[in-house]
Amino acid sequence: MEALFDAAPFTGYVFPNETVIPWSLMIVIYPYITGLVAGSFTVATFYHVFGVPRFRPVARFALLTSLSFMVFVPVPLLLHLGHPERSMNVLLTPHLTSAFAAFGFFATFYVVLVSLEIWFAYRENIVAWAQERKGLLGLFYRVLSLGSYEISPNTKAYDAKWLKALAVTGIVGAHGLHGYVGFVFGSLKSREWWGSDLMPVIFLVSAITSGIAILIVLYVVTSRVRKVPVDLDCLKGMAYMLWGFLIFTTVLEFLEFTNMIYKGREGIETIVAMAIGPLGFSLGVLQMGFAVIAFFIMTYFMWRSTQDRQMVIGVTISALLMLVSVFAMRWNVVIGGQELSKTLQGLLSFHAPLLGREGLLTMLMVFALPFGLLWVLTRLLPPWVPKPDHVLSR
Amino acid sequence: MKWKIGEHRPDRRRLLRLLGRAFVYAGTALFSVGLMGRRGLAAAIPALAGTGYDWTKHRWGFGIDATRCIGCLRCVEACKTENGVSRDAHHFRTWVERYVYLKGEKAPRIDSQADPGNIAASGSETEYRFDNRYRDAKVEKAFFVPKLCNQCEHPPCVQVCPVGATFRTPDGVVLIDHDYCIGCQYCVQACPYGARSFNPKHEVTDKCTWCYHRITRGLKPACVEACPVDARIFGDQNDPESPISRFIRENRVQVLQPAMGTSPNVFYVGIEKEVV
């Protein structure tokens, strides 16, 4: 018979109940996916709110990316729950002192908001497609057009106004959503590794980093697949953003760790033992090491200020490194926090199961789903814009 | 009809207003149904059915006299039997820790009955025993510390429950509605004392209730009943002559991890500052 639970081996003294680690891979992937949502939305707002024209080529793609990931954010949570069939209780009887109680409302609000944002960003195209296309697809666009085919300066101004208003709301929403995910961890006083005031901020900035990184990778890959040249100006813009947020994230993470060591409160020996022991590779190499390598690669290309094929490769590699680094950060927070015993006198070691509801395979599948949806969405609502008019700006 | 986007059209406005109202009413209705559902569940605690027990009249409290505990673990055995707790080394509503200060060592060595060495000594995860590992060591000081849910005044586990499935009763016990718990385990994370565990079979959280089904019928919790040396003291803090009121009055008691701000209701005598 399959064991009902995995017991983690430990050293030192841990509370007997701690030997079954409560939150595993699904809670690692949950903040990771949420982070990608917040980050890719940020890139979109740079065009829609702050009016930075160089982001135009990816602005709509960023919105689709954000929505694709957001739709699947609840999946790992549902897989984690012992009773997913009772999950609606969170919406029906939210216990308002719980950070988790807000999740359902936040997520629903955000999905609606991004969907509306996408609708306004595509309205002109939807109207055109509704008139051109035949068959099922035509019907789809006709339904989506909500029966209004009117495109005039009046409607354009109206759409633009809504697009901006929604994006402004979305900035608050996306960043609030992710800051809140950090709060879920940072507000727990029982866990030394989590209970930090900086936690929501670190989650937020690393989220933005990962979101920009995934957009860079997706943009470069899709451009290759579509056999169109990468808009170097746009890529460079995203690279600047990635570079800035990478520095911000790494400095904050470093500050937090230094703070913990410097204060040297009770249990610090165990914390250090964990950081150099079981978390050594994922913290030292994957999270910090990869971020530092990415930083140097990016600095080189930002410094050189040329825009060529080499830059595309360098920036894409850095983005990939940052995707791993941020994932490692989520792992180190979620898993590390539980490997450090509440007694501060012992360490547990988590071993990720391959199979099962919360296994590695499930995690990979959950992570693959948004890409599938994104592929479908880019077919239904092609986000790419022809090179044209904006070149004027630079 | 010629109408331009951005201009208001009276009939559409009426429709919007109607839709808005319907949304607000439906939301309110759903919310109240939910709230009523929750109230109903909290009041209908099966343990209280037909007892005539008034939970506003009591304030339960628990004492541990660590100077008396002999580490026989009969309390753990009694608890597992009484409450149907999983018979393995990873799920406990109560447990006992052993603190041993060896000569020349600053920090105590700590273990519980769930330590692999102790399981090896008993030969099974379902029998509880402390091994004799310190037989040949120079022991300067040693004592046992029974642990259980502290039934905190400010329980972090209740604070974080997203659905309100776990709650504090007016007589001071933190309970879980197992039919309402969604099994997210946020409460397991939030408890600084490691008192909560996840029931792998029913996929809901489990915890010590001070044997609520017994105390509301005038009985003592199973662990208190089973203790052969009166190391566990239980009673009503509202009654000045109850064992717990006297225990608190006549001793210098302390609680675990007071800096957490949880205000525990388990009071200890005879423990060292190293007790986690």
mmCIF file with all atom_site columns, C-alpha atoms in Angstrom, chain A residues 44 47-48 55-66 118 120-125 129 381-386:
data_model
loop_
_atom_site.group_PDB
_atom_site.id
_atom_site.type_symbol
_atom_site.label_atom_id
_atom_site.label_alt_id
_atom_site.label_comp_id
_atom_site.label_asym_id
_atom_site.label_entity_id
_atom_site.label_seq_id
_atom_site.pdbx_PDB_ins_code
_atom_site.Cartn_x
_atom_site.Cartn_y
_atom_site.Cartn_z
_atom_site.occupancy
_atom_site.B_iso_or_equiv
_atom_site.pdbx_formal_charge
_atom_site.auth_seq_id
_atom_site.auth_comp_id
_atom_site.auth_asym_id
_atom_site.auth_atom_id
_atom_site.pdbx_PDB_model_num
ATOM 1  C CA . ALA A 1 44  ? 2.535   45.613 -20.152 1.00 0.00 ? 44  ALA A CA 1
ATOM 2  C CA . TYR A 1 47  ? 3.467   50.624 -22.442 1.00 0.00 ? 47  TYR A CA 1
ATOM 3  C CA . HIS A 1 48  ? -0.172  51.116 -21.465 1.00 0.00 ? 48  HIS A CA 1
ATOM 4  C CA . PHE A 1 55  ? 7.537   48.023 -25.123 1.00 0.00 ? 55  PHE A CA 1
ATOM 5  C CA . ARG A 1 56  ? 4.819   48.106 -27.763 1.00 0.00 ? 56  ARG A CA 1
ATOM 6  C CA . PRO A 1 57  ? 5.904   44.867 -29.499 1.00 0.00 ? 57  PRO A CA 1
ATOM 7  C CA . VAL A 1 58  ? 5.379   42.845 -26.313 1.00 0.00 ? 58  VAL A CA 1
ATOM 8  C CA . ALA A 1 59  ? 2.654   44.850 -24.560 1.00 0.00 ? 59  ALA A CA 1
ATOM 9  C CA . ARG A 1 60  ? -0.268  42.680 -25.671 1.00 0.00 ? 60  ARG A CA 1
ATOM 10 C CA . PHE A 1 61  ? 1.759   39.490 -25.464 1.00 0.00 ? 61  PHE A CA 1
ATOM 11 C CA . ALA A 1 62  ? 2.617   40.419 -21.876 1.00 0.00 ? 62  ALA A CA 1
ATOM 12 C CA . LEU A 1 63  ? -1.087  40.741 -21.062 1.00 0.00 ? 63  LEU A CA 1
ATOM 13 C CA . LEU A 1 64  ? -1.832  37.318 -22.555 1.00 0.00 ? 64  LEU A CA 1
ATOM 14 C CA . THR A 1 65  ? 1.101   35.841 -20.616 1.00 0.00 ? 65  THR A CA 1
ATOM 15 C CA . SER A 1 66  ? -0.153  37.385 -17.399 1.00 0.00 ? 66  SER A CA 1
ATOM 16 C CA . ILE A 1 118 ? -7.112  42.367 -22.972 1.00 0.00 ? 118 ILE A CA 1
ATOM 17 C CA . PHE A 1 120 ? -9.964  46.707 -24.690 1.00 0.00 ? 120 PHE A CA 1
ATOM 18 C CA . ALA A 1 121 ? -6.449  46.197 -26.058 1.00 0.00 ? 121 ALA A CA 1
ATOM 19 C CA . TYR A 1 122 ? -7.885  43.991 -28.824 1.00 0.00 ? 122 TYR A CA 1
ATOM 20 C CA . ARG A 1 123 ? -11.212 45.668 -29.507 1.00 0.00 ? 123 ARG A CA 1
ATOM 21 C CA . GLU A 1 124 ? -10.252 47.088 -32.864 1.00 0.00 ? 124 GLU A CA 1
ATOM 22 C CA . ASN A 1 125 ? -8.880  43.746 -34.012 1.00 0.00 ? 125 ASN A CA 1
ATOM 23 C CA . TRP A 1 129 ? -11.860 39.749 -37.306 1.00 0.00 ? 129 TRP A CA 1
ATOM 24 C CA . LEU A 1 381 ? -5.772  36.819 -30.300 1.00 0.00 ? 381 LEU A CA 1
ATOM 25 C CA . PRO A 1 382 ? -2.505  37.301 -32.189 1.00 0.00 ? 382 PRO A CA 1
ATOM 26 C CA . PRO A 1 383 ? -0.614  39.813 -30.052 1.00 0.00 ? 383 PRO A CA 1
ATOM 27 C CA . TRP A 1 384 ? 2.092   40.732 -32.527 1.00 0.00 ? 384 TRP A CA 1
ATOM 28 C CA . VAL A 1 385 ? 2.038   44.151 -34.054 1.00 0.00 ? 385 VAL A CA 1
ATOM 29 C CA . PRO A 1 386 ? 3.735   45.106 -37.305 1.00 0.00 ? 386 PRO A CA 1
#
